[in-house]
């Protein structure tokens, strides 16, 4: 008999969006272009990527030499565009300790009070043994901290304070995406995001860093590039017109790691 075909899916998104292709390289899809995502570690097809709207709140996600302040403790030795990033471009920066285990780079930002945020970033080990990323303000001190240790180029949590939903994703070529959630201060709006390349020993050890994203809510996002201003990725909306006869839908999918309610599908009359 004749082959049977499913209904056509219509995808809309009023902005571009990123995904990993079958070659495990991050790509950018234009407005209203579907993103068929893959597991970057082994190129396993994951299907159509659908995400909610997400606003990137940090600036200069690919350039630690602009907006970022290289002066926490003694600062760091910063080498721009030192390695190939997950998107295949030479835009990853190298951060090295100078002479103190607190040497770090930082960005100051305004946070809403008592609000859940999610942070994700890409990191690759060079020769560091232990690295930190943490949030600090004048009232609370260290608000949330992740200390991750390196073993044969693989990061894992050694200790954490004030954060949850920690995850590590292998994205290939020695790169890992680390994400976690935390709740902002109840009293202090101005906070600092701090990256420490080597926190265990005094040595000129270093890491590569790229693509740090910070936003509201408890679910990590696909990468969103930002330069001099915040950037919003619009929501994906995948719709299928249903016939006016009884029909059974079979939908297979998975939600992202994180907290809060996450909807895979919704059936309604479109009103």
Short mmCIF file of N, CA and C in Angstrom, two decimals, residues 35-220:
data_model
loop_
_atom_site.label_atom_id
_atom_site.label_comp_id
_atom_site.label_asym_id
_atom_site.label_seq_id
_atom_site.Cartn_x
_atom_site.Cartn_y
_atom_site.Cartn_z
N UNK A 35 16.23 23.15 14.84
CA UNK A 35 17.54 22.69 15.33
C UNK A 35 17.44 21.21 15.69
N UNK A 36 18.08 20.37 14.90
CA UNK A 36 18.11 18.94 15.19
C UNK A 36 19.43 18.66 15.91
N UNK A 37 19.30 18.48 17.22
CA UNK A 37 20.46 18.45 18.09
C UNK A 37 21.08 17.05 18.17
N UNK A 38 22.37 17.03 18.57
CA UNK A 38 23.11 15.78 18.73
C UNK A 38 23.91 15.84 20.02
N UNK A 39 24.15 14.67 20.60
CA UNK A 39 25.03 14.60 21.76
C UNK A 39 26.45 14.86 21.28
N UNK A 40 27.08 15.92 21.72
CA UNK A 40 28.38 16.28 21.15
C UNK A 40 29.50 15.28 21.44
N UNK A 41 29.34 14.45 22.48
CA UNK A 41 30.40 13.51 22.81
C UNK A 41 30.47 12.34 21.85
N UNK A 42 29.32 11.92 21.27
CA UNK A 42 29.32 10.76 20.37
C UNK A 42 28.42 10.92 19.16
N UNK A 43 27.87 12.12 18.94
CA UNK A 43 27.05 12.46 17.76
C UNK A 43 25.71 11.72 17.72
N UNK A 44 25.27 11.16 18.84
CA UNK A 44 23.95 10.53 18.87
C UNK A 44 22.86 11.57 18.60
N UNK A 45 21.95 11.25 17.68
CA UNK A 45 20.87 12.17 17.35
C UNK A 45 19.90 12.29 18.52
N UNK A 46 19.59 13.52 18.91
CA UNK A 46 18.69 13.77 20.04
C UNK A 46 17.32 14.26 19.61
N UNK A 47 17.19 14.63 18.32
CA UNK A 47 15.89 15.08 17.84
C UNK A 47 15.78 16.59 17.79
N UNK A 48 14.55 17.06 17.65
CA UNK A 48 14.27 18.48 17.52
C UNK A 48 14.46 19.18 18.87
N UNK A 49 15.29 20.21 18.88
CA UNK A 49 15.55 20.97 20.11
C UNK A 49 14.52 22.08 20.24
N UNK A 50 13.79 22.07 21.34
CA UNK A 50 12.77 23.08 21.62
C UNK A 50 13.06 23.68 22.99
N UNK A 51 13.23 25.00 23.03
CA UNK A 51 13.57 25.67 24.28
C UNK A 51 12.66 26.87 24.50
N UNK A 52 12.53 27.26 25.75
CA UNK A 52 11.80 28.47 26.09
C UNK A 52 12.66 29.69 25.82
N UNK A 53 12.06 30.85 25.91
CA UNK A 53 12.81 32.10 25.77
C UNK A 53 13.83 32.20 26.91
N UNK A 54 14.99 32.77 26.60
CA UNK A 54 16.07 32.83 27.60
C UNK A 54 16.90 34.08 27.33
N UNK A 55 17.14 34.89 28.35
CA UNK A 55 17.94 36.10 28.21
C UNK A 55 19.30 35.92 28.86
N UNK A 56 20.34 36.11 28.08
CA UNK A 56 21.71 36.02 28.58
C UNK A 56 22.06 37.33 29.28
N UNK A 57 22.44 37.24 30.57
CA UNK A 57 22.63 38.43 31.39
C UNK A 57 24.09 38.88 31.51
N UNK A 58 25.03 37.98 31.28
CA UNK A 58 26.43 38.38 31.29
C UNK A 58 26.82 38.92 29.92
N UNK A 59 27.83 39.75 29.90
CA UNK A 59 28.31 40.34 28.66
C UNK A 59 29.62 39.68 28.24
N UNK A 60 29.93 39.80 26.94
CA UNK A 60 31.20 39.31 26.40
C UNK A 60 31.41 37.83 26.75
N UNK A 61 30.52 37.00 26.26
CA UNK A 61 30.58 35.57 26.57
C UNK A 61 31.76 34.86 25.91
N UNK A 62 32.37 35.50 24.91
CA UNK A 62 33.51 34.88 24.22
C UNK A 62 34.77 35.72 24.31
N UNK A 63 34.76 36.77 25.12
CA UNK A 63 35.91 37.68 25.18
C UNK A 63 36.15 38.13 26.61
N UNK A 64 37.03 37.42 27.31
CA UNK A 64 37.33 37.75 28.70
C UNK A 64 38.20 39.00 28.82
N UNK A 65 38.62 39.54 27.69
CA UNK A 65 39.44 40.76 27.72
C UNK A 65 38.62 42.03 27.68
N UNK A 66 37.30 41.92 27.56
CA UNK A 66 36.40 43.08 27.51
C UNK A 66 35.29 42.90 28.54
N UNK A 67 35.00 43.94 29.30
CA UNK A 67 33.98 43.95 30.36
C UNK A 67 34.43 43.15 31.59
N UNK A 68 34.99 41.98 31.39
CA UNK A 68 35.55 41.21 32.49
C UNK A 68 36.72 41.98 33.10
N UNK A 69 36.84 41.94 34.42
CA UNK A 69 37.91 42.63 35.13
C UNK A 69 38.94 41.61 35.62
N UNK A 70 40.16 41.78 35.14
CA UNK A 70 41.22 40.82 35.45
C UNK A 70 42.01 41.32 36.66
N UNK A 71 41.33 41.39 37.82
CA UNK A 71 41.99 42.01 38.97
C UNK A 71 41.57 41.42 40.32
N UNK A 72 40.92 40.24 40.33
CA UNK A 72 40.58 39.64 41.62
C UNK A 72 41.83 38.99 42.20
N UNK A 73 42.15 39.30 43.46
CA UNK A 73 43.43 38.93 44.05
C UNK A 73 44.51 39.57 43.19
N UNK A 74 45.37 38.81 42.57
CA UNK A 74 46.40 39.41 41.72
C UNK A 74 46.07 39.40 40.25
N UNK A 75 44.81 39.01 39.93
CA UNK A 75 44.46 38.88 38.52
C UNK A 75 45.02 37.59 37.95
N UNK A 76 44.94 37.45 36.65
CA UNK A 76 45.43 36.24 35.98
C UNK A 76 46.26 36.63 34.76
N UNK A 77 46.96 35.64 34.24
CA UNK A 77 47.57 35.81 32.92
C UNK A 77 46.54 35.37 31.89
N UNK A 78 46.06 36.31 31.11
CA UNK A 78 44.96 36.06 30.19
C UNK A 78 45.47 36.08 28.75
N UNK A 79 45.23 34.99 28.03
CA UNK A 79 45.60 34.89 26.62
C UNK A 79 44.33 34.74 25.81
N UNK A 80 44.00 35.74 25.01
CA UNK A 80 42.77 35.72 24.23
C UNK A 80 42.91 34.86 22.98
N UNK A 81 41.78 34.25 22.59
CA UNK A 81 41.72 33.46 21.35
C UNK A 81 42.87 32.46 21.29
N UNK A 82 43.00 31.68 22.37
CA UNK A 82 44.14 30.78 22.50
C UNK A 82 43.85 29.36 22.04
N UNK A 83 42.56 29.02 21.85
CA UNK A 83 42.22 27.64 21.49
C UNK A 83 40.92 27.60 20.70
N UNK A 84 40.70 26.46 20.05
CA UNK A 84 39.46 26.26 19.29
C UNK A 84 38.31 25.98 20.24
N UNK A 85 37.25 26.75 20.11
CA UNK A 85 36.07 26.64 20.97
C UNK A 85 35.13 25.54 20.45
N UNK A 86 34.10 25.19 21.20
CA UNK A 86 33.15 24.16 20.75
C UNK A 86 32.44 24.47 19.44
N UNK A 87 32.42 25.75 19.03
CA UNK A 87 31.78 26.08 17.75
C UNK A 87 32.75 26.04 16.59
N UNK A 88 33.99 25.58 16.83
CA UNK A 88 34.97 25.43 15.77
C UNK A 88 35.79 26.67 15.49
N UNK A 89 35.50 27.78 16.16
CA UNK A 89 36.26 29.02 15.96
C UNK A 89 37.33 29.18 17.04
N UNK A 90 38.39 29.89 16.72
CA UNK A 90 39.49 30.10 17.67
C UNK A 90 39.17 31.31 18.53
N UNK A 91 38.24 31.11 19.47
CA UNK A 91 37.78 32.21 20.32
C UNK A 91 37.82 31.86 21.80
N UNK A 92 38.34 30.69 22.15
CA UNK A 92 38.44 30.32 23.57
C UNK A 92 39.65 31.00 24.19
N UNK A 93 39.46 31.52 25.40
CA UNK A 93 40.53 32.24 26.10
C UNK A 93 41.19 31.35 27.14
N UNK A 94 42.49 31.56 27.34
CA UNK A 94 43.24 30.82 28.34
C UNK A 94 43.44 31.70 29.58
N UNK A 95 43.11 31.14 30.76
CA UNK A 95 43.25 31.85 32.03
C UNK A 95 44.26 31.10 32.88
N UNK A 96 45.32 31.79 33.31
CA UNK A 96 46.38 31.15 34.09
C UNK A 96 46.61 31.91 35.39
N UNK A 97 46.88 31.16 36.43
CA UNK A 97 47.28 31.76 37.69
C UNK A 97 48.62 32.48 37.53
N UNK A 98 48.78 33.57 38.29
CA UNK A 98 50.07 34.27 38.29
C UNK A 98 50.94 33.76 39.43
N UNK A 99 50.50 33.99 40.68
CA UNK A 99 51.33 33.58 41.80
C UNK A 99 50.54 33.35 43.08
N UNK A 100 49.20 33.16 42.97
CA UNK A 100 48.38 32.98 44.16
C UNK A 100 47.16 32.13 43.81
N UNK A 101 46.75 31.25 44.72
CA UNK A 101 45.62 30.35 44.47
C UNK A 101 44.29 31.08 44.40
N UNK A 102 44.25 32.38 44.72
CA UNK A 102 43.04 33.18 44.59
C UNK A 102 43.02 34.04 43.33
N UNK A 103 44.05 33.99 42.52
CA UNK A 103 44.10 34.79 41.29
C UNK A 103 42.91 34.45 40.40
N UNK A 104 42.13 35.48 40.03
CA UNK A 104 40.88 35.21 39.32
C UNK A 104 40.52 36.37 38.39
N UNK A 105 39.53 36.10 37.55
CA UNK A 105 38.95 37.10 36.67
C UNK A 105 37.48 37.23 37.04
N UNK A 106 36.89 38.42 36.88
CA UNK A 106 35.54 38.64 37.41
C UNK A 106 34.71 39.54 36.50
N UNK A 107 33.39 39.43 36.65
CA UNK A 107 32.45 40.35 36.02
C UNK A 107 31.39 40.74 37.04
N UNK A 108 31.14 42.03 37.16
CA UNK A 108 30.15 42.56 38.10
C UNK A 108 28.79 42.63 37.42
N UNK A 109 27.75 42.22 38.14
CA UNK A 109 26.40 42.28 37.57
C UNK A 109 25.36 42.60 38.61
N UNK A 110 24.18 43.00 38.15
CA UNK A 110 23.05 43.29 39.04
C UNK A 110 22.10 42.09 39.03
N UNK A 111 21.81 41.55 40.21
CA UNK A 111 20.98 40.38 40.34
C UNK A 111 19.68 40.76 41.06
N UNK A 112 18.56 40.22 40.60
CA UNK A 112 17.32 40.38 41.35
C UNK A 112 17.43 39.66 42.69
N UNK A 113 16.77 40.15 43.71
CA UNK A 113 16.87 39.57 45.04
C UNK A 113 16.11 38.25 45.14
N UNK A 114 16.70 37.31 45.87
CA UNK A 114 16.06 36.02 46.19
C UNK A 114 15.45 35.35 44.96
N UNK A 115 16.24 35.26 43.91
CA UNK A 115 15.76 34.76 42.63
C UNK A 115 16.64 33.60 42.16
N UNK A 116 16.02 32.59 41.59
CA UNK A 116 16.78 31.45 41.08
C UNK A 116 17.42 31.80 39.73
N UNK A 117 18.70 31.48 39.62
CA UNK A 117 19.47 31.66 38.38
C UNK A 117 20.10 30.34 37.99
N UNK A 118 20.44 30.24 36.71
CA UNK A 118 21.20 29.08 36.23
C UNK A 118 22.41 29.61 35.47
N UNK A 119 23.54 28.97 35.69
CA UNK A 119 24.78 29.33 35.00
C UNK A 119 25.31 28.11 34.28
N UNK A 120 25.73 28.28 33.03
CA UNK A 120 26.45 27.22 32.34
C UNK A 120 27.59 27.82 31.54
N UNK A 121 28.67 27.07 31.46
CA UNK A 121 29.87 27.56 30.77
C UNK A 121 30.67 26.37 30.25
N UNK A 122 31.56 26.64 29.31
CA UNK A 122 32.38 25.61 28.70
C UNK A 122 33.82 25.78 29.17
N UNK A 123 34.43 24.67 29.56
CA UNK A 123 35.78 24.73 30.11
C UNK A 123 36.58 23.51 29.63
N UNK A 124 37.87 23.73 29.46
CA UNK A 124 38.78 22.66 29.04
C UNK A 124 40.06 22.77 29.86
N UNK A 125 40.49 21.67 30.41
CA UNK A 125 41.69 21.67 31.22
C UNK A 125 42.95 21.81 30.40
N UNK A 126 43.91 22.55 30.93
CA UNK A 126 45.25 22.61 30.34
C UNK A 126 46.21 21.87 31.29
N UNK A 127 46.50 22.47 32.43
CA UNK A 127 47.32 21.79 33.43
C UNK A 127 46.89 22.11 34.86
N UNK A 128 45.73 22.72 35.03
CA UNK A 128 45.23 23.01 36.37
C UNK A 128 44.85 21.72 37.09
N UNK A 129 44.95 21.76 38.42
CA UNK A 129 44.53 20.62 39.24
C UNK A 129 43.18 20.86 39.87
N UNK A 130 42.83 22.13 40.10
CA UNK A 130 41.59 22.48 40.78
C UNK A 130 41.17 23.87 40.36
N UNK A 131 39.88 24.06 40.03
CA UNK A 131 39.38 25.36 39.57
C UNK A 131 38.10 25.71 40.31
N UNK A 132 37.81 27.01 40.39
CA UNK A 132 36.60 27.49 41.05
C UNK A 132 35.80 28.39 40.12
N UNK A 133 34.50 28.39 40.30
CA UNK A 133 33.65 29.48 39.82
C UNK A 133 32.69 29.79 40.95
N UNK A 134 32.58 31.08 41.29
CA UNK A 134 31.75 31.41 42.44
C UNK A 134 31.18 32.81 42.32
N UNK A 135 30.21 33.10 43.22
CA UNK A 135 29.51 34.38 43.26
C UNK A 135 29.78 35.01 44.61
N UNK A 136 30.03 36.31 44.59
CA UNK A 136 30.45 37.01 45.80
C UNK A 136 29.81 38.39 45.84
N UNK A 137 29.47 38.87 47.05
CA UNK A 137 29.04 40.25 47.20
C UNK A 137 29.50 40.77 48.55
N UNK A 138 29.39 42.07 48.74
CA UNK A 138 29.92 42.71 49.94
C UNK A 138 29.15 42.33 51.20
N UNK A 139 27.89 41.93 51.05
CA UNK A 139 27.06 41.61 52.21
C UNK A 139 27.21 40.15 52.63
N UNK A 140 27.06 39.24 51.70
CA UNK A 140 27.06 37.82 52.01
C UNK A 140 28.44 37.18 51.92
N UNK A 141 29.40 37.85 51.28
CA UNK A 141 30.66 37.18 50.98
C UNK A 141 30.43 36.21 49.84
N UNK A 142 30.94 34.99 49.98
CA UNK A 142 30.74 33.96 48.96
C UNK A 142 29.31 33.45 49.02
N UNK A 143 28.55 33.70 47.96
CA UNK A 143 27.14 33.35 47.92
C UNK A 143 26.92 31.92 47.41
N UNK A 144 27.69 31.53 46.42
CA UNK A 144 27.61 30.18 45.86
C UNK A 144 28.93 29.84 45.22
N UNK A 145 29.41 28.60 45.41
CA UNK A 145 30.74 28.24 44.90
C UNK A 145 30.75 26.81 44.41
N UNK A 146 31.41 26.59 43.27
CA UNK A 146 31.70 25.26 42.77
C UNK A 146 33.20 25.11 42.64
N UNK A 147 33.76 24.14 43.35
CA UNK A 147 35.17 23.77 43.19
C UNK A 147 35.22 22.44 42.46
N UNK A 148 35.82 22.44 41.28
CA UNK A 148 35.93 21.20 40.53
C UNK A 148 37.39 20.85 40.32
N UNK A 149 37.70 19.58 40.52
CA UNK A 149 39.06 19.07 40.37
C UNK A 149 39.21 18.41 39.01
N UNK A 150 40.44 18.40 38.52
CA UNK A 150 40.74 17.84 37.20
C UNK A 150 41.48 16.52 37.36
N UNK A 151 41.05 15.50 36.62
CA UNK A 151 41.73 14.21 36.58
C UNK A 151 41.78 13.73 35.13
N UNK A 152 42.98 13.71 34.55
CA UNK A 152 43.15 13.31 33.15
C UNK A 152 42.26 14.12 32.23
N UNK A 153 42.14 15.42 32.52
CA UNK A 153 41.37 16.31 31.65
C UNK A 153 39.88 16.30 31.89
N UNK A 154 39.41 15.57 32.89
CA UNK A 154 37.98 15.47 33.17
C UNK A 154 37.67 16.19 34.48
N UNK A 155 36.76 17.16 34.47
CA UNK A 155 36.39 17.86 35.71
C UNK A 155 35.30 17.13 36.48
N UNK A 156 35.35 17.23 37.80
CA UNK A 156 34.29 16.68 38.64
C UNK A 156 34.24 17.49 39.93
N UNK A 157 33.09 17.48 40.57
CA UNK A 157 32.89 18.30 41.76
C UNK A 157 33.71 17.78 42.93
N UNK A 158 34.49 18.67 43.54
CA UNK A 158 35.18 18.36 44.78
C UNK A 158 34.40 18.90 45.97
N UNK A 159 33.90 20.13 45.84
CA UNK A 159 33.06 20.70 46.88
C UNK A 159 32.18 21.77 46.26
N UNK A 160 31.07 22.07 46.94
CA UNK A 160 30.17 23.12 46.47
C UNK A 160 29.45 23.73 47.65
N UNK A 161 29.07 24.99 47.51
CA UNK A 161 28.36 25.71 48.55
C UNK A 161 27.27 26.56 47.91
N UNK A 162 26.03 26.42 48.35
CA UNK A 162 24.96 27.29 47.91
C UNK A 162 24.49 27.10 46.48
N UNK A 163 24.82 25.96 45.86
CA UNK A 163 24.39 25.70 44.49
C UNK A 163 23.78 24.31 44.42
N UNK A 164 23.06 24.03 43.33
CA UNK A 164 22.41 22.72 43.15
C UNK A 164 22.31 22.40 41.67
N UNK A 165 21.80 21.21 41.37
CA UNK A 165 21.61 20.76 39.98
C UNK A 165 22.90 20.86 39.17
N UNK A 166 24.01 20.45 39.76
CA UNK A 166 25.30 20.50 39.08
C UNK A 166 25.36 19.41 38.02
N UNK A 167 25.79 19.76 36.81
CA UNK A 167 25.93 18.75 35.77
C UNK A 167 27.16 19.03 34.92
N UNK A 168 27.74 17.96 34.40
CA UNK A 168 28.91 18.03 33.52
C UNK A 168 28.56 17.30 32.23
N UNK A 169 28.75 17.96 31.09
CA UNK A 169 28.46 17.35 29.80
C UNK A 169 29.70 17.38 28.93
N UNK A 170 30.13 16.22 28.49
CA UNK A 170 31.27 16.10 27.59
C UNK A 170 30.82 16.58 26.21
N UNK A 171 31.45 17.64 25.69
CA UNK A 171 31.07 18.15 24.37
C UNK A 171 32.17 17.90 23.34
N UNK A 172 33.11 17.04 23.67
CA UNK A 172 34.13 16.62 22.71
C UNK A 172 35.38 17.47 22.73
N UNK A 173 36.46 16.90 22.26
CA UNK A 173 37.76 17.56 22.13
C UNK A 173 38.27 18.13 23.46
N UNK A 174 37.93 17.46 24.56
CA UNK A 174 38.39 17.88 25.87
C UNK A 174 37.55 18.95 26.53
N UNK A 175 36.49 19.41 25.85
CA UNK A 175 35.63 20.45 26.39
C UNK A 175 34.48 19.84 27.20
N UNK A 176 34.10 20.54 28.29
CA UNK A 176 32.97 20.14 29.11
C UNK A 176 32.09 21.36 29.36
N UNK A 177 30.78 21.12 29.31
CA UNK A 177 29.83 22.16 29.72
C UNK A 177 29.42 21.87 31.16
N UNK A 178 29.66 22.84 32.03
CA UNK A 178 29.28 22.71 33.43
C UNK A 178 28.10 23.65 33.68
N UNK A 179 27.09 23.17 34.37
CA UNK A 179 25.94 24.01 34.69
C UNK A 179 25.49 23.75 36.11
N UNK A 180 24.87 24.75 36.73
CA UNK A 180 24.29 24.61 38.06
C UNK A 180 23.32 25.75 38.31
N UNK A 181 22.49 25.60 39.33
CA UNK A 181 21.54 26.64 39.72
C UNK A 181 21.90 27.17 41.10
N UNK A 182 21.46 28.38 41.37
CA UNK A 182 21.66 28.97 42.70
C UNK A 182 20.61 30.07 42.89
N UNK A 183 20.43 30.48 44.14
CA UNK A 183 19.49 31.54 44.48
C UNK A 183 20.27 32.76 44.92
N UNK A 184 19.90 33.91 44.37
CA UNK A 184 20.63 35.15 44.64
C UNK A 184 20.38 35.65 46.06
N UNK A 185 21.15 36.64 46.44
CA UNK A 185 21.08 37.21 47.78
C UNK A 185 19.71 37.82 48.06
N UNK A 186 19.31 37.78 49.32
CA UNK A 186 18.06 38.40 49.74
C UNK A 186 18.20 39.89 49.99
N UNK A 187 19.46 40.38 50.04
CA UNK A 187 19.66 41.78 50.43
C UNK A 187 20.58 42.57 49.50
N UNK A 188 21.41 41.90 48.70
CA UNK A 188 22.44 42.58 47.91
C UNK A 188 22.19 42.38 46.43
N UNK A 189 22.03 43.48 45.68
CA UNK A 189 21.77 43.40 44.24
C UNK A 189 23.07 43.21 43.46
N UNK A 190 24.12 43.94 43.82
CA UNK A 190 25.38 43.89 43.08
C UNK A 190 26.19 42.67 43.48
N UNK A 191 26.49 41.80 42.52
CA UNK A 191 27.24 40.58 42.76
C UNK A 191 28.34 40.44 41.73
N UNK A 192 29.31 39.60 42.03
CA UNK A 192 30.45 39.37 41.16
C UNK A 192 30.52 37.89 40.80
N UNK A 193 30.67 37.61 39.50
CA UNK A 193 30.93 36.25 39.02
C UNK A 193 32.44 36.12 38.87
N UNK A 194 33.02 35.10 39.50
CA UNK A 194 34.48 34.99 39.58
C UNK A 194 34.92 33.61 39.08
N UNK A 195 35.95 33.58 38.23
CA UNK A 195 36.53 32.33 37.73
C UNK A 195 37.98 32.27 38.20
N UNK A 196 38.31 31.18 38.89
CA UNK A 196 39.66 30.95 39.39
C UNK A 196 40.27 29.76 38.65
N UNK A 197 41.33 29.95 37.87
CA UNK A 197 41.86 28.84 37.06
C UNK A 197 42.55 27.75 37.86
N UNK A 198 43.27 28.12 38.93
CA UNK A 198 43.99 27.15 39.77
C UNK A 198 43.83 27.56 41.22
N UNK A 199 43.07 26.75 41.99
CA UNK A 199 42.72 27.13 43.36
C UNK A 199 43.38 26.26 44.42
N UNK A 200 44.17 25.27 44.03
CA UNK A 200 44.72 24.34 45.00
C UNK A 200 46.19 24.60 45.31
N UNK A 201 46.97 24.85 44.31
CA UNK A 201 48.41 25.03 44.49
C UNK A 201 48.84 26.37 43.92
N UNK A 202 50.03 26.81 44.30
CA UNK A 202 50.60 28.02 43.72
C UNK A 202 51.45 27.61 42.52
N UNK A 203 50.92 27.88 41.35
CA UNK A 203 51.59 27.50 40.10
C UNK A 203 50.95 28.29 38.98
N UNK A 204 51.59 28.34 37.85
CA UNK A 204 51.06 29.09 36.71
C UNK A 204 50.14 28.20 35.87
N UNK A 205 49.35 27.36 36.53
CA UNK A 205 48.45 26.44 35.84
C UNK A 205 47.29 27.19 35.21
N UNK A 206 46.66 26.57 34.21
CA UNK A 206 45.64 27.29 33.45
C UNK A 206 44.53 26.38 32.95
N UNK A 207 43.45 27.05 32.49
CA UNK A 207 42.33 26.39 31.83
C UNK A 207 41.95 27.21 30.61
N UNK A 208 41.20 26.60 29.70
CA UNK A 208 40.52 27.33 28.64
C UNK A 208 39.07 27.54 29.05
N UNK A 209 38.54 28.72 28.77
CA UNK A 209 37.13 29.00 29.10
C UNK A 209 36.47 29.67 27.91
N UNK A 210 35.16 29.37 27.73
CA UNK A 210 34.40 29.93 26.60
C UNK A 210 32.91 29.82 26.89
N UNK A 211 32.15 30.77 26.38
CA UNK A 211 30.70 30.62 26.31
C UNK A 211 29.98 30.55 27.64
N UNK A 212 30.26 31.49 28.54
CA UNK A 212 29.58 31.48 29.84
C UNK A 212 28.23 32.17 29.72
N UNK A 213 27.16 31.49 30.19
CA UNK A 213 25.80 32.01 30.14
C UNK A 213 25.20 32.04 31.54
N UNK A 214 24.48 33.12 31.83
CA UNK A 214 23.79 33.27 33.10
C UNK A 214 22.39 33.80 32.83
N UNK A 215 21.37 33.15 33.41
CA UNK A 215 20.01 33.60 33.17
C UNK A 215 19.08 33.19 34.29
N UNK A 216 17.85 33.66 34.20
CA UNK A 216 16.83 33.36 35.20
C UNK A 216 16.30 31.94 35.02
N UNK A 217 15.84 31.36 36.13
CA UNK A 217 15.21 30.06 36.05
C UNK A 217 16.15 28.93 36.39
N UNK A 218 15.60 27.71 36.37
CA UNK A 218 16.37 26.58 36.83
C UNK A 218 16.83 25.63 35.74
N UNK A 219 16.70 26.00 34.46
CA UNK A 219 17.03 25.10 33.36
C UNK A 219 18.16 25.70 32.53
N UNK A 220 19.21 24.90 32.32
CA UNK A 220 20.33 25.36 31.50
C UNK A 220 19.90 25.56 30.06
#
